[in-house]
Amino acid sequence: AGKQLSRMPDRFLTIHRRQTIGFIFQQFNVLPDLSVLDNITLPLLPLGVPPKERKKRARELMDQLSITHRENFPAGQISGGELQRVAIARALINNQPIILADEPTAHLDSRLSMEFMTIMANLKTNGKTILIASHDPLVAEHPAIDRIISIKDGQINVP
């Protein structure tokens, strides 16, 4: 039994999105003056998650994404690849059932891209739904990818 989203008031849609969808943005959408840790834990604040639990979850993700050494750095002072990993951690911290990723590997080298795809494959194995928009052939060719839908000249192509 799904929810009729088209009839929900905006405030309920916001709550529904927060609880259901993790977004990985191509342009990161971090707050440059906040630390890496604070940027990652930000989605948990409106949910009332206690500070110790927020930090625990964030540190686990930072460890997985190899950015623990940047925990206290302002987000505005780290590299593009590190910012991408902050954005990924922030999207995963609430353990939502759906992950929407817009060019999630755009600022990552090939090794980190494959690590990202391994994380996505593990999430998929654990029942998550993952939608990735990407131009990266490493993403498209990854064994965890079930289906590729392409857009060419404004036409949607479904194999």
PDB file of C-alpha atoms in Angstrom:
ATOM      1  CA  ALA A   1       0.000   0.000   0.000  1.00  0.00           C
ATOM      2  CA  GLY A   2       1.775   3.075  -1.265  1.00  0.00           C
ATOM      3  CA  LYS A   3       1.140   6.698  -0.453  1.00  0.00           C
ATOM      4  CA  GLN A   4      -0.740   9.072  -2.755  1.00  0.00           C
ATOM      5  CA  LEU A   5       1.971  11.749  -2.990  1.00  0.00           C
ATOM      6  CA  SER A   6       0.164  13.987  -5.470  1.00  0.00           C
ATOM      7  CA  ARG A   7      -2.399  14.865  -2.815  1.00  0.00           C
ATOM      8  CA  MET A   8       0.016  15.475   0.042  1.00  0.00           C
ATOM      9  CA  PRO A   9       0.570  19.026   1.328  1.00  0.00           C
ATOM     10  CA  ASP A  10       4.109  20.357   0.793  1.00  0.00           C
ATOM     11  CA  ARG A  11       5.108  20.040   4.448  1.00  0.00           C
ATOM     12  CA  PHE A  12       4.250  16.329   4.391  1.00  0.00           C
ATOM     13  CA  LEU A  13       6.089  15.847   1.099  1.00  0.00           C
ATOM     14  CA  THR A  14       9.183  17.332   2.715  1.00  0.00           C
ATOM     15  CA  ILE A  15       8.931  14.900   5.615  1.00  0.00           C
ATOM     16  CA  HIS A  16       8.284  12.002   3.237  1.00  0.00           C
ATOM     17  CA  ARG A  17      11.356  12.887   1.123  1.00  0.00           C
ATOM     18  CA  ARG A  18      13.523  13.242   4.223  1.00  0.00           C
ATOM     19  CA  GLN A  19      12.502   9.785   5.433  1.00  0.00           C
ATOM     20  CA  THR A  20      12.502   8.031   2.064  1.00  0.00           C
ATOM     21  CA  ILE A  21      15.100   9.479  -0.310  1.00  0.00           C
ATOM     22  CA  GLY A  22      18.825  10.139   0.007  1.00  0.00           C
ATOM     23  CA  PHE A  23      20.045  12.620  -2.613  1.00  0.00           C
ATOM     24  CA  ILE A  24      23.608  12.718  -3.941  1.00  0.00           C
ATOM     25  CA  PHE A  25      23.956  16.031  -5.746  1.00  0.00           C
ATOM     26  CA  GLN A  26      26.476  16.633  -8.523  1.00  0.00           C
ATOM     27  CA  GLN A  27      27.207  20.115  -7.165  1.00  0.00           C
ATOM     28  CA  PHE A  28      27.589  18.799  -3.578  1.00  0.00           C
ATOM     29  CA  ASN A  29      25.282  21.360  -1.889  1.00  0.00           C
ATOM     30  CA  VAL A  30      27.475  21.545   1.207  1.00  0.00           C
ATOM     31  CA  LEU A  31      27.695  24.498   3.569  1.00  0.00           C
ATOM     32  CA  PRO A  32      31.301  25.667   3.083  1.00  0.00           C
ATOM     33  CA  ASP A  33      31.772  27.120   6.572  1.00  0.00           C
ATOM     34  CA  LEU A  34      30.569  23.989   8.378  1.00  0.00           C
ATOM     35  CA  SER A  35      32.947  21.136   9.091  1.00  0.00           C
ATOM     36  CA  VAL A  36      32.820  17.937   7.069  1.00  0.00           C
ATOM     37  CA  LEU A  37      31.307  16.184  10.102  1.00  0.00           C
ATOM     38  CA  ASP A  38      28.609  18.837  10.535  1.00  0.00           C
ATOM     39  CA  ASN A  39      27.716  18.758   6.825  1.00  0.00           C
ATOM     40  CA  ILE A  40      27.296  14.989   6.928  1.00  0.00           C
ATOM     41  CA  THR A  41      25.165  15.001  10.086  1.00  0.00           C
ATOM     42  CA  LEU A  42      22.948  17.893   8.958  1.00  0.00           C
ATOM     43  CA  PRO A  43      20.078  15.699   7.622  1.00  0.00           C
ATOM     44  CA  LEU A  44      19.734  14.071  11.044  1.00  0.00           C
ATOM     45  CA  LEU A  45      19.080  17.319  12.927  1.00  0.00           C
ATOM     46  CA  PRO A  46      15.383  17.706  12.003  1.00  0.00           C
ATOM     47  CA  LEU A  47      14.850  14.049  12.887  1.00  0.00           C
ATOM     48  CA  GLY A  48      15.992  14.591  16.469  1.00  0.00           C
ATOM     49  CA  VAL A  49      18.808  12.028  16.324  1.00  0.00           C
ATOM     50  CA  PRO A  50      21.005  12.480  19.440  1.00  0.00           C
ATOM     51  CA  PRO A  51      24.475  14.031  18.876  1.00  0.00           C
ATOM     52  CA  LYS A  52      26.415  10.869  19.810  1.00  0.00           C
ATOM     53  CA  GLU A  53      24.410   8.782  17.334  1.00  0.00           C
ATOM     54  CA  ARG A  54      24.826  11.444  14.592  1.00  0.00           C
ATOM     55  CA  LYS A  55      28.600  11.435  15.055  1.00  0.00           C
ATOM     56  CA  LYS A  56      28.758   7.632  15.188  1.00  0.00           C
ATOM     57  CA  ARG A  57      26.875   7.268  11.894  1.00  0.00           C
ATOM     58  CA  ALA A  58      28.915  10.012  10.233  1.00  0.00           C
ATOM     59  CA  ARG A  59      32.240   8.550  11.330  1.00  0.00           C
ATOM     60  CA  GLU A  60      31.279   5.110   9.999  1.00  0.00           C
ATOM     61  CA  LEU A  61      30.488   6.644   6.607  1.00  0.00           C
ATOM     62  CA  MET A  62      33.601   8.843   6.626  1.00  0.00           C
ATOM     63  CA  ASP A  63      35.659   5.727   7.293  1.00  0.00           C
ATOM     64  CA  GLN A  64      33.986   3.857   4.407  1.00  0.00           C
ATOM     65  CA  LEU A  65      34.592   6.820   2.106  1.00  0.00           C
ATOM     66  CA  SER A  66      38.181   7.535   3.241  1.00  0.00           C
ATOM     67  CA  ILE A  67      37.552  11.080   4.492  1.00  0.00           C
ATOM     68  CA  THR A  68      37.953  10.597   8.248  1.00  0.00           C
ATOM     69  CA  HIS A  69      41.105  12.725   8.166  1.00  0.00           C
ATOM     70  CA  ARG A  70      38.968  15.697   7.017  1.00  0.00           C
ATOM     71  CA  GLU A  71      36.337  15.442   9.768  1.00  0.00           C
ATOM     72  CA  ASN A  72      37.018  18.877  11.289  1.00  0.00           C
ATOM     73  CA  PHE A  73      37.966  20.725   8.107  1.00  0.00           C
ATOM     74  CA  PRO A  74      35.543  23.341   6.803  1.00  0.00           C
ATOM     75  CA  ALA A  75      33.890  21.863   3.712  1.00  0.00           C
ATOM     76  CA  GLY A  76      34.981  24.912   1.725  1.00  0.00           C
ATOM     77  CA  GLN A  77      38.641  23.921   2.195  1.00  0.00           C
ATOM     78  CA  ILE A  78      38.641  20.374   0.829  1.00  0.00           C
ATOM     79  CA  SER A  79      39.076  19.001  -2.699  1.00  0.00           C
ATOM     80  CA  GLY A  80      36.300  18.272  -5.190  1.00  0.00           C
ATOM     81  CA  GLY A  81      36.698  14.523  -4.717  1.00  0.00           C
ATOM     82  CA  GLU A  82      36.460  14.934  -0.948  1.00  0.00           C
ATOM     83  CA  LEU A  83      33.389  17.150  -1.341  1.00  0.00           C
ATOM     84  CA  GLN A  84      31.798  14.447  -3.490  1.00  0.00           C
ATOM     85  CA  ARG A  85      32.399  11.923  -0.714  1.00  0.00           C
ATOM     86  CA  VAL A  86      30.878  14.319   1.848  1.00  0.00           C
ATOM     87  CA  ALA A  87      27.796  14.564  -0.388  1.00  0.00           C
ATOM     88  CA  ILE A  88      27.640  10.766  -0.651  1.00  0.00           C
ATOM     89  CA  ALA A  89      27.947  10.322   3.132  1.00  0.00           C
ATOM     90  CA  ARG A  90      25.264  12.930   3.752  1.00  0.00           C
ATOM     91  CA  ALA A  91      22.908  11.098   1.365  1.00  0.00           C
ATOM     92  CA  LEU A  92      23.486   7.764   3.087  1.00  0.00           C
ATOM     93  CA  ILE A  93      23.432   8.847   6.734  1.00  0.00           C
ATOM     94  CA  ASN A  94      19.693   8.463   7.260  1.00  0.00           C
ATOM     95  CA  ASN A  95      19.550   4.968   5.724  1.00  0.00           C
ATOM     96  CA  GLN A  96      16.648   5.821   3.411  1.00  0.00           C
ATOM     97  CA  PRO A  97      15.232   3.088   1.154  1.00  0.00           C
ATOM     98  CA  ILE A  98      15.828   5.102  -2.047  1.00  0.00           C
ATOM     99  CA  ILE A  99      19.059   6.760  -3.222  1.00  0.00           C
ATOM    100  CA  LEU A 100      18.984   9.237  -6.125  1.00  0.00           C
ATOM    101  CA  ALA A 101      22.470  10.041  -7.402  1.00  0.00           C
ATOM    102  CA  ASP A 102      23.276  12.737  -9.958  1.00  0.00           C
ATOM    103  CA  GLU A 103      26.748  12.121 -11.426  1.00  0.00           C
ATOM    104  CA  PRO A 104      28.027  10.701  -8.114  1.00  0.00           C
ATOM    105  CA  THR A 105      31.445   9.766  -9.536  1.00  0.00           C
ATOM    106  CA  ALA A 106      32.042  12.972 -11.509  1.00  0.00           C
ATOM    107  CA  HIS A 107      34.721  14.232  -9.116  1.00  0.00           C
ATOM    108  CA  LEU A 108      36.186  10.866  -8.109  1.00  0.00           C
ATOM    109  CA  ASP A 109      39.167   9.010  -9.545  1.00  0.00           C
ATOM    110  CA  SER A 110      38.614   5.504 -10.923  1.00  0.00           C
ATOM    111  CA  ARG A 111      39.576   3.780  -7.646  1.00  0.00           C
ATOM    112  CA  LEU A 112      37.159   5.859  -5.572  1.00  0.00           C
ATOM    113  CA  SER A 113      34.485   5.451  -8.258  1.00  0.00           C
ATOM    114  CA  MET A 114      34.738   1.687  -7.916  1.00  0.00           C
ATOM    115  CA  GLU A 115      34.633   1.973  -4.108  1.00  0.00           C
ATOM    116  CA  PHE A 116      31.479   4.065  -4.471  1.00  0.00           C
ATOM    117  CA  MET A 117      29.922   1.441  -6.746  1.00  0.00           C
ATOM    118  CA  THR A 118      30.824  -1.283  -4.239  1.00  0.00           C
ATOM    119  CA  ILE A 119      28.974   0.685  -1.550  1.00  0.00           C
ATOM    120  CA  MET A 120      25.986   1.047  -3.900  1.00  0.00           C
ATOM    121  CA  ALA A 121      26.086  -2.697  -4.687  1.00  0.00           C
ATOM    122  CA  ASN A 122      26.033  -3.486  -0.952  1.00  0.00           C
ATOM    123  CA  LEU A 123      23.100  -1.126  -0.446  1.00  0.00           C
ATOM    124  CA  LYS A 124      21.275  -2.794  -3.333  1.00  0.00           C
ATOM    125  CA  THR A 125      21.923  -6.218  -1.798  1.00  0.00           C
ATOM    126  CA  ASN A 126      20.364  -4.894   1.411  1.00  0.00           C
ATOM    127  CA  GLY A 127      17.171  -3.912  -0.411  1.00  0.00           C
ATOM    128  CA  LYS A 128      17.809  -0.283  -1.325  1.00  0.00           C
ATOM    129  CA  THR A 129      16.556   1.171  -4.605  1.00  0.00           C
ATOM    130  CA  ILE A 130      19.280   3.144  -6.359  1.00  0.00           C
ATOM    131  CA  LEU A 131      18.862   5.426  -9.359  1.00  0.00           C
ATOM    132  CA  ILE A 132      22.053   6.867 -10.837  1.00  0.00           C
ATOM    133  CA  ALA A 133      22.329   9.489 -13.571  1.00  0.00           C
ATOM    134  CA  SER A 134      25.830   9.208 -15.009  1.00  0.00           C
ATOM    135  CA  HIS A 135      28.017   9.631 -18.072  1.00  0.00           C
ATOM    136  CA  ASP A 136      30.700   7.441 -16.489  1.00  0.00           C
ATOM    137  CA  PRO A 137      31.208   4.151 -18.378  1.00  0.00           C
ATOM    138  CA  LEU A 138      32.656   2.563 -15.201  1.00  0.00           C
ATOM    139  CA  VAL A 139      29.289   3.104 -13.550  1.00  0.00           C
ATOM    140  CA  ALA A 140      27.292   1.761 -16.504  1.00  0.00           C
ATOM    141  CA  GLU A 141      29.481  -1.344 -16.790  1.00  0.00           C
ATOM    142  CA  HIS A 142      29.452  -2.197 -13.086  1.00  0.00           C
ATOM    143  CA  PRO A 143      27.952  -5.641 -12.341  1.00  0.00           C
ATOM    144  CA  ALA A 144      25.519  -4.139  -9.813  1.00  0.00           C
ATOM    145  CA  ILE A 145      23.735  -2.205 -12.568  1.00  0.00           C
ATOM    146  CA  ASP A 146      20.507  -4.015 -13.469  1.00  0.00           C
ATOM    147  CA  ARG A 147      19.164  -1.717 -16.112  1.00  0.00           C
ATOM    148  CA  ILE A 148      20.374   1.179 -18.222  1.00  0.00           C
ATOM    149  CA  ILE A 149      17.946   3.752 -19.542  1.00  0.00           C
ATOM    150  CA  SER A 150      19.544   6.223 -21.910  1.00  0.00           C
ATOM    151  CA  ILE A 151      18.440   9.532 -23.341  1.00  0.00           C
ATOM    152  CA  LYS A 152      19.632  10.500 -26.797  1.00  0.00           C
ATOM    153  CA  ASP A 153      18.397  13.514 -28.743  1.00  0.00           C
ATOM    154  CA  GLY A 154      15.543  13.924 -26.285  1.00  0.00           C
ATOM    155  CA  GLN A 155      14.345  10.337 -26.716  1.00  0.00           C
ATOM    156  CA  ILE A 156      14.248   7.875 -23.832  1.00  0.00           C
ATOM    157  CA  ASN A 157      15.657   4.489 -24.818  1.00  0.00           C
ATOM    158  CA  VAL A 158      14.756   1.472 -22.717  1.00  0.00           C
ATOM    159  CA  PRO A 159      16.448  -1.745 -23.839  1.00  0.00           C
TER     160      PRO A 159
END
